[in-house]
Coordinates of C-alpha atoms in Angstrom, one line a residue:
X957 CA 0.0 0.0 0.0
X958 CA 1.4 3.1 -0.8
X959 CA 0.4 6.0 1.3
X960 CA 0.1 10.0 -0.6
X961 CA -1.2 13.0 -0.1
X962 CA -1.6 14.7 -2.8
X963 CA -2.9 13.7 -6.4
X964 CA 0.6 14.3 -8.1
X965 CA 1.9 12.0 -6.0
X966 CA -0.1 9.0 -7.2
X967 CA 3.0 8.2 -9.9
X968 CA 1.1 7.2 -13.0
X969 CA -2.4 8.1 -14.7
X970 CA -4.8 5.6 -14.3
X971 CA -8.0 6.3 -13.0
X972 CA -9.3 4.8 -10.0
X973 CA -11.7 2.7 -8.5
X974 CA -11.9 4.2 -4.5
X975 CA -13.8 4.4 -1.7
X976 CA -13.8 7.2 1.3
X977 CA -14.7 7.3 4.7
X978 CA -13.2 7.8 8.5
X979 CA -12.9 3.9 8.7
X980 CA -12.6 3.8 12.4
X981 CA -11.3 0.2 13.5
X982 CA -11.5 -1.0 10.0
X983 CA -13.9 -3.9 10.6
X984 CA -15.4 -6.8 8.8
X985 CA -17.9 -4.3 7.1
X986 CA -14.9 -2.2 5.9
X987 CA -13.2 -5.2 4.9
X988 CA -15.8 -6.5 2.8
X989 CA -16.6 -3.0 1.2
X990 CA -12.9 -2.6 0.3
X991 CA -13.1 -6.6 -1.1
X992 CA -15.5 -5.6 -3.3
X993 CA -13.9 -2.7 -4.6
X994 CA -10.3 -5.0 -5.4
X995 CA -12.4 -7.0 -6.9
X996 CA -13.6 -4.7 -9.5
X997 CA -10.7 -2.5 -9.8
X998 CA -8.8 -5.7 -10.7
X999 CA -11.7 -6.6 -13.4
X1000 CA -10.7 -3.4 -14.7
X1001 CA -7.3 -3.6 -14.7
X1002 CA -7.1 -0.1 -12.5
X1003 CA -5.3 0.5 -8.5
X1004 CA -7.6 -0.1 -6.0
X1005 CA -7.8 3.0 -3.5
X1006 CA -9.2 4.2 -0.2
X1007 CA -9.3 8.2 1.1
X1008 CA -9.2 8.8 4.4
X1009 CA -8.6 11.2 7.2
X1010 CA -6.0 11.8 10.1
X1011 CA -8.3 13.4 12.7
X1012 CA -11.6 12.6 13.3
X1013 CA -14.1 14.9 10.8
X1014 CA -16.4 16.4 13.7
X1015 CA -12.5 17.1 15.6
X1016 CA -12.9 19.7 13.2
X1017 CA -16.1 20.9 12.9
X1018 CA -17.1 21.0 16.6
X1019 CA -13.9 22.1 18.5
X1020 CA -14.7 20.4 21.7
X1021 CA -15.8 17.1 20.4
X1022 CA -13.8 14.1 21.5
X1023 CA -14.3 11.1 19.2
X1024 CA -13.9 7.4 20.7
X1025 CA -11.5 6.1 18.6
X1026 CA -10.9 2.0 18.1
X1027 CA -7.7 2.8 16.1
X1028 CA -4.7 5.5 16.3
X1029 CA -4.1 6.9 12.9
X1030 CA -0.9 4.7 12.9
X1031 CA -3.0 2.0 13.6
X1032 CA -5.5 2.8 11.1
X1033 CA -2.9 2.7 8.2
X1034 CA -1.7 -0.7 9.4
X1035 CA -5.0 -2.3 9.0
X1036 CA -5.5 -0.8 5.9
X1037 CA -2.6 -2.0 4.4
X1038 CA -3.5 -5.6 5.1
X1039 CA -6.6 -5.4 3.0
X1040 CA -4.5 -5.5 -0.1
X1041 CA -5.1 -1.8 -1.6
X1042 CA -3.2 -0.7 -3.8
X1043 CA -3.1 3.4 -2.4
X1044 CA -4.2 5.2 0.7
X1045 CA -5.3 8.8 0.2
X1046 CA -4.5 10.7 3.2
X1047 CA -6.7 14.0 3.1
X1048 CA -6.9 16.5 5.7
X1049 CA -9.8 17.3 7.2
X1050 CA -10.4 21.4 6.8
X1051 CA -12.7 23.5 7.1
X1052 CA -12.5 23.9 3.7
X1053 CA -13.3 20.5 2.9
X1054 CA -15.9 20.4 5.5
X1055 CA -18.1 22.9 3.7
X1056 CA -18.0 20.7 0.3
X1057 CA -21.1 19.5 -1.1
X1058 CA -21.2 15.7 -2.1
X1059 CA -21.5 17.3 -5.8
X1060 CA -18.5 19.5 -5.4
X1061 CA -16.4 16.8 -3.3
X1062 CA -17.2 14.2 -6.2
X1063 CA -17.0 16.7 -8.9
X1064 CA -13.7 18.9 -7.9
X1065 CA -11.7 16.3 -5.5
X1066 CA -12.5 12.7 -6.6
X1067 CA -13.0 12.7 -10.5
X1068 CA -10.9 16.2 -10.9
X1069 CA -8.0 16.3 -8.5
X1070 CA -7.9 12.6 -8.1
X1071 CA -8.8 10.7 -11.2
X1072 CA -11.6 8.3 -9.6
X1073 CA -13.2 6.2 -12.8
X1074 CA -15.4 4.0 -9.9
X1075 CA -16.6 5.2 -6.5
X1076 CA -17.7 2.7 -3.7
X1077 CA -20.4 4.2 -1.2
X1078 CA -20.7 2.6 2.3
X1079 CA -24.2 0.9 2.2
X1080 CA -25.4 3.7 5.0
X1081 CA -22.4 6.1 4.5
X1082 CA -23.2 9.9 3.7
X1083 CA -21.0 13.0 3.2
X1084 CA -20.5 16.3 1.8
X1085 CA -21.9 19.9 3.9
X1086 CA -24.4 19.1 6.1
X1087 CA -25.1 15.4 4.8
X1088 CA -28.1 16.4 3.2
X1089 CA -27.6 14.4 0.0
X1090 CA -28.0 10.2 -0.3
X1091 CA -26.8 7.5 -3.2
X1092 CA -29.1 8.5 -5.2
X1093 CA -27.8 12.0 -5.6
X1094 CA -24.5 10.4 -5.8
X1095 CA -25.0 8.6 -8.5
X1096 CA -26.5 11.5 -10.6
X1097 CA -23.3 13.4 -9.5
X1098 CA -21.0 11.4 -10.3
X1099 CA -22.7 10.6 -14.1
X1100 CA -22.3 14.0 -14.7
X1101 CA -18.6 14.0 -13.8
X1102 CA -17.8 10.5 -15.6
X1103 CA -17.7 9.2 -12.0
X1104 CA -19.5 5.5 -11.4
X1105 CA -20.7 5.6 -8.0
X1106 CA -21.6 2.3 -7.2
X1107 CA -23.2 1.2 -3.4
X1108 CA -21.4 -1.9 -1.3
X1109 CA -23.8 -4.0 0.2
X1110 CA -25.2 -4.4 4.0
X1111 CA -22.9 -7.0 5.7
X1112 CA -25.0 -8.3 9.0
X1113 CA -23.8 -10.6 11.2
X1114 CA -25.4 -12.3 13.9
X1115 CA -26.2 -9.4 16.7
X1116 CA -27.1 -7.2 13.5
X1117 CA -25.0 -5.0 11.1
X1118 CA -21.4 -4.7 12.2
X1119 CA -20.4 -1.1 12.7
X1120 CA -18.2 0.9 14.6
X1121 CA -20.4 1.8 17.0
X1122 CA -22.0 -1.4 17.8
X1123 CA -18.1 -2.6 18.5
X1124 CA -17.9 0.4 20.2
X1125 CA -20.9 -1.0 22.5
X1126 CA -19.4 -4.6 22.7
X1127 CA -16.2 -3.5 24.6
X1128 CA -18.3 -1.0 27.0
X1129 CA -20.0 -4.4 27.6
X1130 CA -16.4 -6.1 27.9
X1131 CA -17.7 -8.9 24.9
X1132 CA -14.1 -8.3 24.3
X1133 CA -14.5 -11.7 22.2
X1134 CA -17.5 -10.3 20.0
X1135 CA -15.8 -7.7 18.9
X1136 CA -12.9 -9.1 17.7
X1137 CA -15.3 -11.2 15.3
X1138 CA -16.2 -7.9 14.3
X1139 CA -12.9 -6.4 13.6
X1140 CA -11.6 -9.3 12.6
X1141 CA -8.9 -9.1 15.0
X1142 CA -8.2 -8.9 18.9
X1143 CA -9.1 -5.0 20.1
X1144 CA -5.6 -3.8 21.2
X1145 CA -4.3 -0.7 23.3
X1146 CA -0.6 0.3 23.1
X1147 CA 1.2 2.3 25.9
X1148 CA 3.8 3.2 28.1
X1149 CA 4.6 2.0 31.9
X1150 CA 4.7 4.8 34.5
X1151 CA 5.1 4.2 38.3
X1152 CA 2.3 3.0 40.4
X1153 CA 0.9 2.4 44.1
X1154 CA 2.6 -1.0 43.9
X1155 CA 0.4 -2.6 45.9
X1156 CA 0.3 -5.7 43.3
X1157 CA 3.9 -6.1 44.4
X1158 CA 2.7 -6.5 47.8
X1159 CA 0.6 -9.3 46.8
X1160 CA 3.2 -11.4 45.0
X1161 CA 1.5 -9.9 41.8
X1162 CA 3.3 -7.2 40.4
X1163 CA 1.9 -5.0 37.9
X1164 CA 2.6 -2.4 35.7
X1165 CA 0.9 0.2 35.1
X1166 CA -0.3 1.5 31.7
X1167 CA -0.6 4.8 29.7
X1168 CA -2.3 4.8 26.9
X1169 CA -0.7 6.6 24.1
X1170 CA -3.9 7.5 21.9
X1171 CA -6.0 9.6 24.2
X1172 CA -9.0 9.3 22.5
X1173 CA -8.7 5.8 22.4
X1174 CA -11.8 3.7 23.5
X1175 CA -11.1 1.6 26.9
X1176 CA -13.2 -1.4 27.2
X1177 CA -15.2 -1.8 30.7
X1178 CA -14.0 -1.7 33.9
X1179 CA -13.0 -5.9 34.9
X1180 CA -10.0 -8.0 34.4
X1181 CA -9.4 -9.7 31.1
X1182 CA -6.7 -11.9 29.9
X1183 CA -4.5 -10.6 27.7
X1184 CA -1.7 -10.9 25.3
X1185 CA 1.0 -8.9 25.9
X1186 CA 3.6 -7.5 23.5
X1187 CA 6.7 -6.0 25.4
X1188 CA 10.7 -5.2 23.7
X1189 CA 10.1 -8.0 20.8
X1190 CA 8.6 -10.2 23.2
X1191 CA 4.7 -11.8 23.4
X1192 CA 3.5 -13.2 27.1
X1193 CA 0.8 -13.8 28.6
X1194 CA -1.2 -11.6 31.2
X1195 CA -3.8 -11.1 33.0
X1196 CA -5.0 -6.9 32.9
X1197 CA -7.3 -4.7 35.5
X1198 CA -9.4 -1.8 34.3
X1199 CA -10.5 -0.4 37.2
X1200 CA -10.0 1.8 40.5
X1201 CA -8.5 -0.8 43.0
X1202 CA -11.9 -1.5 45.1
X1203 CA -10.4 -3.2 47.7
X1204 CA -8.2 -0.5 48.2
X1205 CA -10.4 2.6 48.1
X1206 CA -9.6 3.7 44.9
X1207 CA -11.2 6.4 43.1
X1208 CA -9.0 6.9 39.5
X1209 CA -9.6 4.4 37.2
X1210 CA -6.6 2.7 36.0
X1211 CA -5.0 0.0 33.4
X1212 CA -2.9 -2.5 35.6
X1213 CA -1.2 -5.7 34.0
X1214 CA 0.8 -8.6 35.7
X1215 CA 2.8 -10.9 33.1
X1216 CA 3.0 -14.4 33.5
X1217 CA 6.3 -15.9 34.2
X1218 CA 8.6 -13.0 33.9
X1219 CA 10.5 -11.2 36.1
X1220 CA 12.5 -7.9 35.6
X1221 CA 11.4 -4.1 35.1
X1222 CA 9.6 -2.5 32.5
X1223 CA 9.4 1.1 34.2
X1224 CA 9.2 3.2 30.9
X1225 CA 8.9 0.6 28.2
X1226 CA 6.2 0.3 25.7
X1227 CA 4.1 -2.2 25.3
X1228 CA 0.6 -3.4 23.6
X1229 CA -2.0 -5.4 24.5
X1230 CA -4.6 -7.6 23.4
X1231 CA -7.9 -8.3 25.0
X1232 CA -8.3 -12.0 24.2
X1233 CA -11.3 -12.7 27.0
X1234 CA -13.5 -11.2 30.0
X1235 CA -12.4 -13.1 33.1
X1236 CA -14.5 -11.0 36.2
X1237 CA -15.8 -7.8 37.3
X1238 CA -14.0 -6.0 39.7
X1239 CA -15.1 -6.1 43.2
X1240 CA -14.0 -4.7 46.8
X1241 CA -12.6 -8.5 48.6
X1242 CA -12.9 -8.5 52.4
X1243 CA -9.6 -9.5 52.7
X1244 CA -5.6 -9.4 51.5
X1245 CA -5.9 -13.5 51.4
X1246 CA -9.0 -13.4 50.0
X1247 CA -7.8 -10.7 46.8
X1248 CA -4.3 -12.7 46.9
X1249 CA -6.8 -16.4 46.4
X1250 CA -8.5 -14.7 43.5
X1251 CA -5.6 -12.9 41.7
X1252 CA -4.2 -17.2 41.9
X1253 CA -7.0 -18.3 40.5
X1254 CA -7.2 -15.4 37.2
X1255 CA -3.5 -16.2 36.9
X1256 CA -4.3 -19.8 36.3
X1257 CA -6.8 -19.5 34.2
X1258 CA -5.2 -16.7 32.0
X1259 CA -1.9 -19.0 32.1
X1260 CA -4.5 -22.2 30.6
X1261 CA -5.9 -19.9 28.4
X1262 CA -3.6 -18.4 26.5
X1263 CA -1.8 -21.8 26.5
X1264 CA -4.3 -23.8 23.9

């Protein structure tokens, strides 16, 4: 996948066949949209391509709005570039482009600037100022441009259509498993260790604490999960906390992960993990035994788990 952002950067003249959106976690309904689109593009004989956007688009049009991402923009590109596209458009998001109609977007940007032959609209997917137009108008634009505009169809799964936002509901729910079906991948968050209360230490359980780099990215709920967990080069397995330390009186909520079978410091290292199941809520134990029984217990099972 080769990654531009600008139209004379593309490197050759062929038209073509493209699809835009934000693309947010770049799902199984993404993937099949963009399927579809290889598919013709290579019927045609012409680079399969997607436009996209760095920042979320209603970052820019309402200043205070703070989207909840399932991908970083890094993150974003890598996914993209495993479906097998041929180019990634990276547009930015102005103000400029905001006030666009979906004629003038088609008209000027995609056929003019950009040389799209063949555009794919998300089954449900509107743009331009305001949103006010639909496929249809789409498809009248873009004949009068020499733009195809074509419409992917609905992909459902069981649960209903998969979405962003219904993913988005699956890992408030902590159906960490359901919604990698959906993304056709485990949901990951990358970070950075920073110093803690160390009270896992105390246990015989030491954790570290995690940053998240992407600030807007979503959390799933509060519980403790097991987890895979990618450190210097290095996968183990773990058992993670989301959560403000019941027991303990806590009151910030805070990502918390033991690794299984290692020992040595991570104090400032990155490191990324993946939610691979829901193991418990988090409750408030009566006592340090009874906390240290449990913690025992989720190590075993995690350390099973993640075995098979």
């Amino acid at each position: 996948m080769i990654i531009i952002h600008e139209a004379k950067e593309k490197g050759d003249d062929r038209a073509w066949v493209a699809t835009a959106g934000f693309f947010d976690g770049v799902h199984r309904g993404h993937r099949f949209l963009i399927e579809e689109m290889r598919r013709v593009a290579a019927g045609y004989g012409l680079p399969a391509a997607v436009f996209t956007f760095p920042v979320h688009p209603r970052v820019v049009l309402q200043t205070h709005y703070q989207p909840n991402l399932l991908n970083s923009f890094d993150e974003k590109l890598a996914h993209l570039s495993s479906t097998g596209i041929d180019y990634c458009a990276v547009l930015d998001f102005t103000p400029a482009l905001a006030n666009l109609s979906a004629q003038e977007f088609i008209t000027d940007v995609l056929a003019r600037q950009w040389g799209v032959r063949i555009l794919w609209a998300g089954y449900d997917h509107r743009f331009g100022r305001n949103r006010v137009d639909g496929f249809e108008e789409y498809v009248t634009f873009g004949a009068a441009c020499g733009v195809e505009v074509r419409r992917a169809p609905l992909l459902e799964a069981e649960g209903g259509a998969v979405s962003s936002s219904r993913i988005r509901r699956l890992l408030a729910d902590c159906r960490v498993e359901e919604a990698a079906q959906g993304l056709t991948y485990a949901y990951r968050l990358r970070g950075h260790i920073v110093s803690g209360h160390r009270i896992g230490r105390k246990l015989g359980f030491p954790t570290a604490n995690m940053a998240v780099d992407e600030r807007f990215k979503v959390w799933p709920g509060m519980g403790v999960y097991a987890v895979r967990v990618h450190l210097d080069g290095a996968c183990y397995k773990g058992m993670l906390s989301i959560g403000n330390r019941p027991t303990f009186g806590g009151k910030e909520v805070a990502i918390e992960v033991h690794l299984l079978h290692f020992s040595g410091s991570i104090y400032q290292q990155s490191m990324e993990v993946e939610f691979i199941r829901y193991l418990r809520p988090n409750r408030k134990f009566d006592s340090l035994d009874t906390l240290r029984a449990q913690l025992a217990e989720d190590g075993r099972i995690t350390d099973e788990l993640l075995s098979v």
